mmCIF file of C-alpha atoms in Angstrom:
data_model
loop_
_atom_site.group_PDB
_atom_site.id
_atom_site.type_symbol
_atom_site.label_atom_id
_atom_site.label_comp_id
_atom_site.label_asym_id
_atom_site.label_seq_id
_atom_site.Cartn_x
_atom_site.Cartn_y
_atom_site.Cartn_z
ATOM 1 C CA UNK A 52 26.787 13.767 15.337
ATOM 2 C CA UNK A 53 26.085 13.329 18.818
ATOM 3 C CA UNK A 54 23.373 11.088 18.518
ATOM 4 C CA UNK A 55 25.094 8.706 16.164
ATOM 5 C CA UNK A 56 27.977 8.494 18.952
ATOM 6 C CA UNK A 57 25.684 7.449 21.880
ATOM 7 C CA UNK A 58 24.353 4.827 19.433
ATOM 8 C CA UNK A 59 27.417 3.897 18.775
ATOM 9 C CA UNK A 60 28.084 3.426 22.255
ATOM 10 C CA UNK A 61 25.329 1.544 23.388
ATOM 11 C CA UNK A 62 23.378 -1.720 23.054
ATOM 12 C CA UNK A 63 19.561 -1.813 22.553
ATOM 13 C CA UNK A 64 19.218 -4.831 21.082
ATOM 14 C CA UNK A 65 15.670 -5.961 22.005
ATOM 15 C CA UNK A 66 14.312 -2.276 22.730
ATOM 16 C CA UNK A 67 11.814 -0.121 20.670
ATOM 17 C CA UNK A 68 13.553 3.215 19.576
ATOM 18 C CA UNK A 69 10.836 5.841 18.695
ATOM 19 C CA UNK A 70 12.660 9.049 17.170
ATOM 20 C CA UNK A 71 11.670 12.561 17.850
ATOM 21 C CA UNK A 72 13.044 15.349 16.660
ATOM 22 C CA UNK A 73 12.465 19.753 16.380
ATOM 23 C CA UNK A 74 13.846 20.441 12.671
ATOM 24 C CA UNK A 75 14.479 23.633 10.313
ATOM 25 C CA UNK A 76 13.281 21.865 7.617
ATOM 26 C CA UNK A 77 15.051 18.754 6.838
ATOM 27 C CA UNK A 78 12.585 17.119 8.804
ATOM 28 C CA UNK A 79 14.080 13.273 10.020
ATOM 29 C CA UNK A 80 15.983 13.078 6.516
ATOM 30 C CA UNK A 81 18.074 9.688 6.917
ATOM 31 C CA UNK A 82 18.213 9.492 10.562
ATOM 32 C CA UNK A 83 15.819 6.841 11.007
ATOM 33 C CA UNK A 84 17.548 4.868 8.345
ATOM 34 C CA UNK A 85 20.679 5.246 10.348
ATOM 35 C CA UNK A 86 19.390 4.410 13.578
ATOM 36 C CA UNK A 87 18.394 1.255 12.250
ATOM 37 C CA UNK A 88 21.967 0.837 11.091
ATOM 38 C CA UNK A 89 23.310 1.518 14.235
ATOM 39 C CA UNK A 90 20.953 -0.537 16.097
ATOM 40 C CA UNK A 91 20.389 -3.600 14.098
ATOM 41 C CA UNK A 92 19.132 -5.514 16.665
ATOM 42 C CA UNK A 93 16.574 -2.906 18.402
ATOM 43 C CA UNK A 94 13.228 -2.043 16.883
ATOM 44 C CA UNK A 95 13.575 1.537 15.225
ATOM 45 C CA UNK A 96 9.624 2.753 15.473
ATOM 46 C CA UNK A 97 7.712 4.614 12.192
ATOM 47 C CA UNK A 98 5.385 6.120 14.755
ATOM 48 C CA UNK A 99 8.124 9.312 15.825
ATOM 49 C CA UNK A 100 7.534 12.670 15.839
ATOM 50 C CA UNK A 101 9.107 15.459 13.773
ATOM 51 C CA UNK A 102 8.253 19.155 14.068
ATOM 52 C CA UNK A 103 9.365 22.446 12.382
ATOM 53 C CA UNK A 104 11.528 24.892 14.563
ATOM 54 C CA UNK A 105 8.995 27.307 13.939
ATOM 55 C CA UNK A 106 6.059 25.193 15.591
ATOM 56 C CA UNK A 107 7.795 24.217 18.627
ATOM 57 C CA UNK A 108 6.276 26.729 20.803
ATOM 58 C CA UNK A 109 2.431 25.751 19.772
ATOM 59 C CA UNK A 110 3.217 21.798 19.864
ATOM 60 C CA UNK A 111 2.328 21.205 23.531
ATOM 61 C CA UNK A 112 -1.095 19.699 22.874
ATOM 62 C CA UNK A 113 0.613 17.966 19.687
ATOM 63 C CA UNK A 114 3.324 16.816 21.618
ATOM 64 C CA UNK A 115 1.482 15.616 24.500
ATOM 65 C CA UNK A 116 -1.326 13.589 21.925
ATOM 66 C CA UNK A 117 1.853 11.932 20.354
ATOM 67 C CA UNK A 118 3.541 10.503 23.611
ATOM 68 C CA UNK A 119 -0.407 9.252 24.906
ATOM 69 C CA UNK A 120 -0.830 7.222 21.639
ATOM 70 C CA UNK A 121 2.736 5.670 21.932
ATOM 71 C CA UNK A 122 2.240 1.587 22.279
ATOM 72 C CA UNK A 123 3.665 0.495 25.640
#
C-alpha cells in the first residue's frame, strides 16, 4: 500500500500521527496498528477520523469539528 511505503520511507520519530481516512466499510481495520509498527518512535493518535464513502459528501461540518478539536 502506498501509505505503508511513505512510512516506510520516512522518520517521525518524535511527531504525533493522527489517521484519517474515507472507507467502504472496513473502516481503519489494522492500519492504526500498523502505523504504530512502522513508526515506533512517533506518537500514532486514537483521536482520527474515519468516515463511510457514502457520507463523504455531508461530512464538511463533521470534518471541519474534527480538525478544530485536534490538540496542537
Amino acid at each position: 500500500m502506498p501509505l505503508y511505503t511513505f512510512l516506510e520511507g520516512y522518520d517521525f520519530s518524535g511527531k504525533t500521527i493522527i489517521p484519517f481516512t474515507a472507507h467502504g466499510g472496513s473502516g481503519f481495520s489494522d492500519t492504526v496498528d500498523t502505523i504504530a509498527e512502522l513508526q515506533p518512535d512517533a506518537e500514532v493518535s486514537e483521536e482520527g477520523l474515519s468516515i463511510s464513502r457514502n457520507d463523504v459528501a455531508d461530512a464538511q461540518a463533521e470534518i471541519s469539528s474534527w480538525a478544530q478539536g485536534l490538540e496542537r
